[in-house]
Tab-separated table of C-alpha atoms in Angstrom:
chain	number	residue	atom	x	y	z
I	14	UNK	CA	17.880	-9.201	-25.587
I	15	UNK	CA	16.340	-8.012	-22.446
I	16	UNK	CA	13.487	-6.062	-22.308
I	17	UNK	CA	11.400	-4.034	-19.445
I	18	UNK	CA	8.458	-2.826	-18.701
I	19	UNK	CA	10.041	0.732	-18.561
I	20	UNK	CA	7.161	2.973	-18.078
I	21	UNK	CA	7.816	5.964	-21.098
I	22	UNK	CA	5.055	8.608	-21.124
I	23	UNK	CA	2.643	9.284	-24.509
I	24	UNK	CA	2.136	6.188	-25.495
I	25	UNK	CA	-1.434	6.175	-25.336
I	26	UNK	CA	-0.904	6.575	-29.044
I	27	UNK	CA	0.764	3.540	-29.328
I	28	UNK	CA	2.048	2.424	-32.097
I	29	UNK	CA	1.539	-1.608	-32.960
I	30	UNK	CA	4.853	-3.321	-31.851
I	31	UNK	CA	5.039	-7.180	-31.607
I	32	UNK	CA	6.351	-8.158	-28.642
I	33	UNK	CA	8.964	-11.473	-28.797
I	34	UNK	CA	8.448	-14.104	-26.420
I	35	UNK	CA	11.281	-16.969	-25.203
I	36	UNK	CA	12.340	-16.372	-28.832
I	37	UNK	CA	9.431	-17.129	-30.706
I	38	UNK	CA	8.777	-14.825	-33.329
I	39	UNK	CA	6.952	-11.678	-32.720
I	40	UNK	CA	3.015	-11.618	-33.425
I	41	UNK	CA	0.951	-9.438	-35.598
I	42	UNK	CA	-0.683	-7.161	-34.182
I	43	UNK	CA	-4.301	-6.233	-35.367
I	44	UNK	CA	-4.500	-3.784	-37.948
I	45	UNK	CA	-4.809	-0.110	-37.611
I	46	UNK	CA	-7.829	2.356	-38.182
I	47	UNK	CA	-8.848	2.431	-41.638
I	48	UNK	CA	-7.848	5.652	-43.473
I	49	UNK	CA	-11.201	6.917	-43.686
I	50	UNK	CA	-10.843	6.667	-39.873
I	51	UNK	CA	-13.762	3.672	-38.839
I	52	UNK	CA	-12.571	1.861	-36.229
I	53	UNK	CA	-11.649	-2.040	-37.512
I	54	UNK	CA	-14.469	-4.419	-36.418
I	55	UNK	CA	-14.643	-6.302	-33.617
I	56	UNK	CA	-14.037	-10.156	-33.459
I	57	UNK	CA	-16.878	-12.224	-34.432
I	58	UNK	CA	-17.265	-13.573	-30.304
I	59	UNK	CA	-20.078	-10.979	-29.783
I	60	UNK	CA	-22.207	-13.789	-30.328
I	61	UNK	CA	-23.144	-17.625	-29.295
I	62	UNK	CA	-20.501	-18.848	-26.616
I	63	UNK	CA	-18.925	-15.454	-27.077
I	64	UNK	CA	-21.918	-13.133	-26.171
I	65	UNK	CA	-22.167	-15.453	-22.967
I	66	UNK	CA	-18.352	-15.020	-22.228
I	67	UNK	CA	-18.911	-11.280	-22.354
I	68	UNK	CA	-21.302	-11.180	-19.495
I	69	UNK	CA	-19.742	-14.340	-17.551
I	70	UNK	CA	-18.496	-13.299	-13.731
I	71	UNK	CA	-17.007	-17.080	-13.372
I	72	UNK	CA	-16.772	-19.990	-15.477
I	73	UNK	CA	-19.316	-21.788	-13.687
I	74	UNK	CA	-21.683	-19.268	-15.887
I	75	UNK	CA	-20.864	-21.145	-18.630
I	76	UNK	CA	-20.845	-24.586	-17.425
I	77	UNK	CA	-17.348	-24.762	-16.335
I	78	UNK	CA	-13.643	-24.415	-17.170
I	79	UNK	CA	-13.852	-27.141	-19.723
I	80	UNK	CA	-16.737	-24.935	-21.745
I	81	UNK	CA	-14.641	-22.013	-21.353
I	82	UNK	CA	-11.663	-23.255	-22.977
I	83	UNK	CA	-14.386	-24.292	-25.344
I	84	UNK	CA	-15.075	-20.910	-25.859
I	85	UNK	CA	-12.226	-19.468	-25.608
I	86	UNK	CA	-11.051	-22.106	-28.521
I	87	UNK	CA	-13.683	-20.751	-30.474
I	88	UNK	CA	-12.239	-16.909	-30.524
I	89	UNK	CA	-9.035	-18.229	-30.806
I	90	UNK	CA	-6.520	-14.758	-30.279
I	91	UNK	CA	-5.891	-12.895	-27.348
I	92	UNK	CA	-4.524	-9.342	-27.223
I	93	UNK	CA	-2.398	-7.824	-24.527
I	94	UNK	CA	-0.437	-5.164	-24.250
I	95	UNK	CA	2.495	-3.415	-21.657
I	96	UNK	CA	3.585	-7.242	-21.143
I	97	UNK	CA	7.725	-7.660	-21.210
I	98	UNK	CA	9.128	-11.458	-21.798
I	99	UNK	CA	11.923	-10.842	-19.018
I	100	UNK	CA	8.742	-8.760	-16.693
I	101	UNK	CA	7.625	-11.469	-13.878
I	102	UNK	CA	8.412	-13.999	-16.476
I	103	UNK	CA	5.535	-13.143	-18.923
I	104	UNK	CA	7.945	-14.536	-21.704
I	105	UNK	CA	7.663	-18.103	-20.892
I	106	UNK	CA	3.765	-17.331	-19.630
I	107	UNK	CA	2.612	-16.702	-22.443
I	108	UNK	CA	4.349	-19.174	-24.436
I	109	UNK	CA	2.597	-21.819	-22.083
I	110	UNK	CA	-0.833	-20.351	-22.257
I	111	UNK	CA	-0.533	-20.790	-26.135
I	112	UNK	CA	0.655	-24.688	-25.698
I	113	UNK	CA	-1.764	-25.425	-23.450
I	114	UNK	CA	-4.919	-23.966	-25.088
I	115	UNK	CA	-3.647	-23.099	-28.967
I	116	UNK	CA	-4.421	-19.464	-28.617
I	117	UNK	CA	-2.761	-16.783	-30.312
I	118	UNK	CA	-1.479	-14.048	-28.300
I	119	UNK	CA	-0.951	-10.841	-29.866
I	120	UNK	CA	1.597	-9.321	-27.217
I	121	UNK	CA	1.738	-5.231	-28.359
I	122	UNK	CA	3.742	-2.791	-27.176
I	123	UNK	CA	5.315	-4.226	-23.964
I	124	UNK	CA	6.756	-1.180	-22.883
I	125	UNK	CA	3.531	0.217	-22.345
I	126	UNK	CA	2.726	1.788	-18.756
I	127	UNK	CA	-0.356	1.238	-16.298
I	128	UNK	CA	-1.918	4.767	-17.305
I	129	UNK	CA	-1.284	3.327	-21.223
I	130	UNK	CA	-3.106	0.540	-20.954
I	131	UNK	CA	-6.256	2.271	-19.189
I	132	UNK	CA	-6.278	4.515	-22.256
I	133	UNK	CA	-6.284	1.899	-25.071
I	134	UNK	CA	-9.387	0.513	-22.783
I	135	UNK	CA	-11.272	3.923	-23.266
I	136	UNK	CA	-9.590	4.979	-26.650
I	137	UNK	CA	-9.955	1.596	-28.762
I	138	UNK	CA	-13.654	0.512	-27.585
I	139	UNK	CA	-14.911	-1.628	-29.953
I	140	UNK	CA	-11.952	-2.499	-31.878
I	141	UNK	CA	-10.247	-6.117	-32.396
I	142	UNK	CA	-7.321	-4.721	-31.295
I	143	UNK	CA	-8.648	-3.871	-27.912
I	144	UNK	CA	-6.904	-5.123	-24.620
I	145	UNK	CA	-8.515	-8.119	-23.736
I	146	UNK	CA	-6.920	-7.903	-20.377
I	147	UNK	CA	-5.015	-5.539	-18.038
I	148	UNK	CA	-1.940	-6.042	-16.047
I	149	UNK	CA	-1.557	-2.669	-14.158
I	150	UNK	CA	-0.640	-1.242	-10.506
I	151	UNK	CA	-3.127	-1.245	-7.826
I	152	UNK	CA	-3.704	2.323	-7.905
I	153	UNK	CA	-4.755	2.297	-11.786
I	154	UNK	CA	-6.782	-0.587	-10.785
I	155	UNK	CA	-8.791	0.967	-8.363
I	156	UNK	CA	-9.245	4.326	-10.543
I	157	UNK	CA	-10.405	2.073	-13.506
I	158	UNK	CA	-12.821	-0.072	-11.655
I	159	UNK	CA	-14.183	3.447	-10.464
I	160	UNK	CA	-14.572	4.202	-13.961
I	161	UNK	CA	-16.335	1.626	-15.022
I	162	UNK	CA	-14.118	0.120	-17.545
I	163	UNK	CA	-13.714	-3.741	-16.255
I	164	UNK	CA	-15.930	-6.540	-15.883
I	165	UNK	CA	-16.424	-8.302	-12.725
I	166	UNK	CA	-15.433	-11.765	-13.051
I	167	UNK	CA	-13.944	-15.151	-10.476
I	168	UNK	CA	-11.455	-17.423	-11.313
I	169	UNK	CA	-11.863	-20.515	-9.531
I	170	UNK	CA	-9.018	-20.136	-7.240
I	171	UNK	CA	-10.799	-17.048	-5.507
I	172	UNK	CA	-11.372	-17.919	-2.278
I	173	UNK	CA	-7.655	-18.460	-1.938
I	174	UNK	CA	-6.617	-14.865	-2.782
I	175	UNK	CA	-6.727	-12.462	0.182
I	176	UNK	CA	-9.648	-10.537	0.744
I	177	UNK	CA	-7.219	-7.492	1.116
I	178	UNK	CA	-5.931	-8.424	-2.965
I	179	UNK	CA	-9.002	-8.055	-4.268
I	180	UNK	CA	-12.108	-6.151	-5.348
I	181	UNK	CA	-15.105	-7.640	-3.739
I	182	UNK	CA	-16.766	-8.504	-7.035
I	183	UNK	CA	-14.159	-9.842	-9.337
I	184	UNK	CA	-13.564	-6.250	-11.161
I	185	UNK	CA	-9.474	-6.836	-9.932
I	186	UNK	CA	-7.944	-8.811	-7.641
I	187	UNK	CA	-3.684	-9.422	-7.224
I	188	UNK	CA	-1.487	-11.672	-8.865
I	189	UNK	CA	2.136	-10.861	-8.267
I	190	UNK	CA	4.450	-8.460	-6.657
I	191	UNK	CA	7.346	-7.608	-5.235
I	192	UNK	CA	9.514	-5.454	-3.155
I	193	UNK	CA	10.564	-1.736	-3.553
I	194	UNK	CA	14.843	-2.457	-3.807
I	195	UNK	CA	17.741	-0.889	-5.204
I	196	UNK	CA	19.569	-2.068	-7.964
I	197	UNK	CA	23.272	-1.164	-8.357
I	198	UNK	CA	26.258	-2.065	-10.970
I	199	UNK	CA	28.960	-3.369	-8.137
I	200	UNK	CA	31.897	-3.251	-11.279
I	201	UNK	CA	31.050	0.430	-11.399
I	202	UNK	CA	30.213	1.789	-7.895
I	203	UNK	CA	32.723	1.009	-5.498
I	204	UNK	CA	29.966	0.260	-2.500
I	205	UNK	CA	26.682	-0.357	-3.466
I	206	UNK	CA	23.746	1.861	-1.441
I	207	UNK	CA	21.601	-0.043	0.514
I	208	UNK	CA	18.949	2.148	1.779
I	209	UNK	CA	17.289	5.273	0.880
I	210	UNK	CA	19.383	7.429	3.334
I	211	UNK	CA	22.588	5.918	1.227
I	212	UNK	CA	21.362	7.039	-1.703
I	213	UNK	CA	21.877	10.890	-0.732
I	214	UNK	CA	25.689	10.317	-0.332
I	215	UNK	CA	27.309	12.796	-2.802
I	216	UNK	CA	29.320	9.704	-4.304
I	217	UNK	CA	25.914	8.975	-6.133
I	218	UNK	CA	25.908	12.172	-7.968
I	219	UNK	CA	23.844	11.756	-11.017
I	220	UNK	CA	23.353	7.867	-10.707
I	221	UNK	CA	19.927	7.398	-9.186
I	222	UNK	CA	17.107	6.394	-11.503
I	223	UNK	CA	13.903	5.075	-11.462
I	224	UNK	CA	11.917	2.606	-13.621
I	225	UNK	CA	9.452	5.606	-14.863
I	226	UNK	CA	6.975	8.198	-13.813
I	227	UNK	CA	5.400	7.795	-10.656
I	228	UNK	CA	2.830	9.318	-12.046
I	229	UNK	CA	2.420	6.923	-14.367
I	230	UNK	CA	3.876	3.625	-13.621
I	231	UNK	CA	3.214	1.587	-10.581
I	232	UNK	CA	6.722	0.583	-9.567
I	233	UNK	CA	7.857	4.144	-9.935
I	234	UNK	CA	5.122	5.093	-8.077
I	235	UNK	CA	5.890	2.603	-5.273
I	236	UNK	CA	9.256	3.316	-5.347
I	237	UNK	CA	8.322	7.052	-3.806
I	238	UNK	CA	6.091	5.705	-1.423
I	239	UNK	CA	8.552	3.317	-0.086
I	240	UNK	CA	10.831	6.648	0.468
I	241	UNK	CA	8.165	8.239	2.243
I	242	UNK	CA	8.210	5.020	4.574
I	243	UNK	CA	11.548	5.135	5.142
I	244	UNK	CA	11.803	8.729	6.202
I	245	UNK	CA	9.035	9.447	8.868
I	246	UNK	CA	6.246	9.066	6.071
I	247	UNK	CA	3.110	6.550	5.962
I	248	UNK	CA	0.623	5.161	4.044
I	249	UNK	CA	-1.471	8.234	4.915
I	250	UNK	CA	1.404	10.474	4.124
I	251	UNK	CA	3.384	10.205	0.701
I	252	UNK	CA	4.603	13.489	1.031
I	253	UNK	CA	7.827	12.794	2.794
I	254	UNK	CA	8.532	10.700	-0.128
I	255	UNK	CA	8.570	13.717	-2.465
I	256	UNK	CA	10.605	15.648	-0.331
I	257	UNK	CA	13.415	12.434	-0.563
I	258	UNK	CA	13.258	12.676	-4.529
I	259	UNK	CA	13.233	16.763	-4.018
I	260	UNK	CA	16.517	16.078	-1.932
I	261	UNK	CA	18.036	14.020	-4.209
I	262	UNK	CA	17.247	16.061	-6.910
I	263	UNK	CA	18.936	19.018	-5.446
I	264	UNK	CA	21.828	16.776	-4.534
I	265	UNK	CA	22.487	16.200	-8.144
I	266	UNK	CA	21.819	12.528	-7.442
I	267	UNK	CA	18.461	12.025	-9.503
I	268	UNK	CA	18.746	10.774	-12.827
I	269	UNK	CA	15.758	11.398	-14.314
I	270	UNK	CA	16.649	8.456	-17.745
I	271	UNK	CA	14.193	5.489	-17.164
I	272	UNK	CA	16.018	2.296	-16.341
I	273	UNK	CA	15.814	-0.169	-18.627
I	274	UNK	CA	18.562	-2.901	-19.135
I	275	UNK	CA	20.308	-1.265	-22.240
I	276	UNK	CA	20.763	1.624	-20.080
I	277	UNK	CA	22.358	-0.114	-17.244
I	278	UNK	CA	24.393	-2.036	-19.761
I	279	UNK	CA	25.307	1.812	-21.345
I	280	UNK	CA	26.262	2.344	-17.601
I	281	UNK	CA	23.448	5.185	-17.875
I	282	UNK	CA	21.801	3.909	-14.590
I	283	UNK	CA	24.095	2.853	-12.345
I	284	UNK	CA	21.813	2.746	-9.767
I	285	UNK	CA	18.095	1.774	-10.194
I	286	UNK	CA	15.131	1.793	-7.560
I	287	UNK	CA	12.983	-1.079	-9.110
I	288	UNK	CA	10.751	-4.117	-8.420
I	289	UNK	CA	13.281	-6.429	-6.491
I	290	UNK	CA	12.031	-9.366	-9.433
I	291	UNK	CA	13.117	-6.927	-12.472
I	292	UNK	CA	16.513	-6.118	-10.010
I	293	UNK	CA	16.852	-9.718	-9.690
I	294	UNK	CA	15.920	-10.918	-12.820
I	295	UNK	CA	18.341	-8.718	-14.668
I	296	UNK	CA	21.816	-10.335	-12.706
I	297	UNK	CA	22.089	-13.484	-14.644
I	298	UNK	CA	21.116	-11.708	-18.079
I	299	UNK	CA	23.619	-8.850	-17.930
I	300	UNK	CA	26.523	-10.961	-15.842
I	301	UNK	CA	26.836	-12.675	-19.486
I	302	UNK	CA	27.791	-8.929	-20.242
I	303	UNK	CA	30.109	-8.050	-17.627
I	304	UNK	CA	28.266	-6.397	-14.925
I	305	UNK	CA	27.772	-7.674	-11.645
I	306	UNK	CA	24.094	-5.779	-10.995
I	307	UNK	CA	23.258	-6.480	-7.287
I	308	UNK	CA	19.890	-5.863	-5.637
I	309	UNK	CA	19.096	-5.077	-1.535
I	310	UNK	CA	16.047	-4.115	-0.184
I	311	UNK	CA	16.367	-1.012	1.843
I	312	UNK	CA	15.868	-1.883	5.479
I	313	UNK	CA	14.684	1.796	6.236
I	314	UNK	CA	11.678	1.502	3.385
I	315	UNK	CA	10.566	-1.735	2.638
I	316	UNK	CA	7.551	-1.462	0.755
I	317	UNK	CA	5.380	-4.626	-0.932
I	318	UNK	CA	2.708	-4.206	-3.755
I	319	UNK	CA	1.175	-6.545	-6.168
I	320	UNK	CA	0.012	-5.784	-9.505
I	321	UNK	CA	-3.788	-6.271	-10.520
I	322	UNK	CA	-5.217	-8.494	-13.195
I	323	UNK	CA	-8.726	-7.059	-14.809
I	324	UNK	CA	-10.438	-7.933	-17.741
I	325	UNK	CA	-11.415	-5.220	-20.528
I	326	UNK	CA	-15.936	-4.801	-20.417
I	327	UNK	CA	-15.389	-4.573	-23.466
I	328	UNK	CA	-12.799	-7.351	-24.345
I	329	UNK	CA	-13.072	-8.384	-27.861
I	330	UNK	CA	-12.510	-12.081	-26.836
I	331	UNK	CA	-14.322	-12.288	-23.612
I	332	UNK	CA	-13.540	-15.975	-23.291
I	333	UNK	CA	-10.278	-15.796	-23.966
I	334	UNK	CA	-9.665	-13.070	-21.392
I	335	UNK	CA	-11.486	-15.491	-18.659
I	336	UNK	CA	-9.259	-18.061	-19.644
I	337	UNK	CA	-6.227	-16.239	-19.456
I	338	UNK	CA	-7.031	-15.067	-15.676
I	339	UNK	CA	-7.653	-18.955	-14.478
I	340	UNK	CA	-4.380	-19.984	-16.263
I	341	UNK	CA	-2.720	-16.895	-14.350
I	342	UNK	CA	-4.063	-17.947	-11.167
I	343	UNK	CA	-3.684	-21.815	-11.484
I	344	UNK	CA	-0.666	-23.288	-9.946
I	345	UNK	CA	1.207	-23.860	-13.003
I	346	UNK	CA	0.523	-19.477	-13.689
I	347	UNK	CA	1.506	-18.779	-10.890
I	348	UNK	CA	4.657	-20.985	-10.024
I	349	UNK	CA	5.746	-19.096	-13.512
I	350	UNK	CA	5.643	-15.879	-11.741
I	351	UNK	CA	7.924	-17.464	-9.230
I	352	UNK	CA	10.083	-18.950	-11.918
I	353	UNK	CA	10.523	-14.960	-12.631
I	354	UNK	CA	11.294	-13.884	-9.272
I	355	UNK	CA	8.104	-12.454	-8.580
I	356	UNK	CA	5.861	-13.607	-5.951
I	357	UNK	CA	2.702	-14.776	-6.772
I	358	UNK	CA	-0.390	-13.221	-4.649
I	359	UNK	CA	-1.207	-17.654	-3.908
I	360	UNK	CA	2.067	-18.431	-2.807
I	361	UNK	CA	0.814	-18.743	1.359
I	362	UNK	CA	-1.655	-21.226	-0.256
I	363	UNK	CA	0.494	-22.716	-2.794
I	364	UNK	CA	3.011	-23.558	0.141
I	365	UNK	CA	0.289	-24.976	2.814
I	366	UNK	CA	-0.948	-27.352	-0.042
I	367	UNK	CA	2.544	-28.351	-1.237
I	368	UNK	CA	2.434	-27.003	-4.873
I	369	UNK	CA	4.906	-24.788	-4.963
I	370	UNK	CA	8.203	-24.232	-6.990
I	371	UNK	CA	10.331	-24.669	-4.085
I	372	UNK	CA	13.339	-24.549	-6.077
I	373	UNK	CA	11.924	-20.889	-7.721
I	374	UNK	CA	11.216	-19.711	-3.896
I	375	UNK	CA	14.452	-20.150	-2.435
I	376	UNK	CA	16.354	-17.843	-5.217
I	377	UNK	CA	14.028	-14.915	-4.020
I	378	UNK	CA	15.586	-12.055	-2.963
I	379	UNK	CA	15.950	-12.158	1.140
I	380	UNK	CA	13.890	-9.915	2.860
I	381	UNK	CA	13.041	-10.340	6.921
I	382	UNK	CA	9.025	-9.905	8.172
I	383	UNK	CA	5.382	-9.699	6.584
I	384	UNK	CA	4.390	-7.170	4.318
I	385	UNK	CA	1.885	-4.727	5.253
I	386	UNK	CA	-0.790	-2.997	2.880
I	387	UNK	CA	-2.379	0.213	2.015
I	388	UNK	CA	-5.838	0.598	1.911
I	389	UNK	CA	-7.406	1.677	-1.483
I	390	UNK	CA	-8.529	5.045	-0.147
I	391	UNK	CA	-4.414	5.305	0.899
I	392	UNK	CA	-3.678	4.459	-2.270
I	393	UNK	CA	-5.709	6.695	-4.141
I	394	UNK	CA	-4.640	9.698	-1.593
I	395	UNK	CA	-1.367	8.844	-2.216
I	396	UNK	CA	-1.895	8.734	-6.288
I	397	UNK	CA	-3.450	12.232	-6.142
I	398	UNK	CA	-0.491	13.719	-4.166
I	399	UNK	CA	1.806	12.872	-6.451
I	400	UNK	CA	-0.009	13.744	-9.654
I	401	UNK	CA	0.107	17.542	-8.248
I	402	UNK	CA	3.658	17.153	-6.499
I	403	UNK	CA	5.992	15.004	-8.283
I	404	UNK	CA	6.365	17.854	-11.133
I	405	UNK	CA	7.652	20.529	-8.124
I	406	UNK	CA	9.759	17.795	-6.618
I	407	UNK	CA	11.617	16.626	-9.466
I	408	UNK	CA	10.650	19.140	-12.019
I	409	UNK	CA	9.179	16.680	-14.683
């Protein structure tokens, strides 16, 4: 079974869903609110090695990455949420975090979305069941540092990550990313699209989806800016990208279901505008089902974003959380990410020091120059014009 991070709104209520990794069985997930409605108690790390954990901004605070596994040990759970198997590989990621350290990760709802998983950080403060951790866009990492919600924190491979891919302090900094493309079922549309300006032909009626909300997920949200690139827009000016999805709206083009697999396998989303690694990491999966799913990045709107790591201020396992963030950012984390087509945020340094996947590089999808950034004020312009203009646009 394949699953995505499809980005569904209203699940800040979220129900407790194990989440199945490479086939291991799903985790339990913390328990609920009592019925007198107390909130459950937190894990027992607010003190000793814990306590320190909590206010550690790099492991060297605690003596080093050998006392923070210590540590870490000690708590012995993790809790994520909105983290697919078959997203960026986070299957097989977590599976080798738990070999390596003997952790349990409770993996909840991984359909979650970006805006989901900053509410269970304000909504379940001081519970066990608490994201340790965060895995969200750029824009909802910005907004949530402003908030105040994560701690600032290292990991010893800092100095390698791109001043631009990170928040001075530690409060988020990059991992992994990808490229705005276009998916497309080749046994089911007789020429695939391969830029935006295709996807406005009228033999697209009603096949044109998205991977969420933009108001809500990150690669829905990047999807619109890279439309806005690619028709006279910029990373000052996202409004040309509403105006595409207003277009293809009117067109009868936009299909407003949320791509997931089973809905490409339904032939319910022919088409798909999507991280290239979820594009390319579906072909092999749904091949064994008869598709043929190819993915292009539009030449008229290439986009690149990463997604942030943060950790939780109030992470029930502090130590746990560190650890997870210098297992993410060690080579063996982040050659994972390439393993799952996604390219890690230390792949220019993984390369120049020789400990890269090569193998995993060379079945990225092809794209030709350097990606170029937004700024975080950009970003959060950008995130603000489509909170108030998506709705007119696309009418939802």
């Amino acid at each position: 079974m394949i699953t995505s991070r499809v980005r569904f709104a209203g699940l800040a209520a979220l129900l407790l869903a194990g989440a199945t990794a490479c086939g291991a069985a799903p985790t339990t997930a913390a328990p609920s609110n009592t019925a007198s409605g107390a909130a459950p108690a937190a894990s027992d790390s607010s003190s000793g090695a814990g306590a320190a954990a909590g206010t550690a901004t790099s492991a060297a605070d605690l003596g080093g990455l050998d006392k923070l596994v210590e540590a870490a040990k000690q708590e012995g759970k993790l809790h994520v949420i909105a983290l697919p198997p078959d997203w960026a590989n986070y299957g097989k990621i977590i599976e080798a975090f738990k070999a390596k350290y003997g952790i349990e990760v409770e993996s909840e709802t991984p359909d979650a979305a970006s805006a989901d998983e900053i509410n269970a950080v304000k909504t379940r403060k001081g519970q066990d069941r608490a994201p340790d951790v965060l895995d969200i866009g750029q824009s909802f990492a910005i907004s949530g540092a402003a908030e105040g919600l994560f701690a600032p924190y290292k990991v010893e491979a800092w100095d390698k990550i791109p001043a631009n891919q990170k928040e001075p302090s530690g409060l988020w900094f990059n991992d992994y990313g990808g490229y705005v493309s276009i998916g497309c079922d080749a046994k089911k549309i007789t020429k695939c699209p391969e830029t935006f300006a295709d996807l406005l032909k009228p033999e697209y009626k009603g096949k044109v989806a998205m991977n969420g909300n933009p108001t809500k997920s990150g690669s829905a949200f990047a999807g619109v800016y890279a439309a806005a690139l690619s028709n006279g827009g910029s990373f000052d000016d996202i409004q040309p990208g509403l105006e595409f999805f207003k277009k293809l709206k009117t067109a009868g083009n936009f299909n407003p279901v949320e791509t997931t697999p089973a809905t490409i396998e339904k032939g319910e989303t022919q088409i798909s505008i999507d991280w290239d690694y979820n594009n390319a990491a579906y072909a092999p999966k749904l091949a064994d089902k008869g598709l043929d799913w190819k993915t292009v990045i539009p030449s008229d709107g290439k986009y690149f974003q990463l997604y942030a790591q943060a950790i939780n201020k109030d992470a029930p396992h502090p130590a746990a959380a560190r650890l997870w963030q210098e297992f993410l950012y060690s080579a063996e984390g982040q050659n994972l990410y390439l393993g799952g087509f996604a390219r890690p945020v230390l792949l220019p340094a993984m390369k120049a020091d020789g400990s890269v996947d090569k193998a995993a590089e060379a079945n990225l999808p092809p794209v030709e120059g350097e990606p170029t950034f937004p700024t975080d004020a950009q970003i959060t312009k950008a995130k603000e014009a489509l909170a108030t203009g998506w709705g007119a646009a696309v009418g939802g």
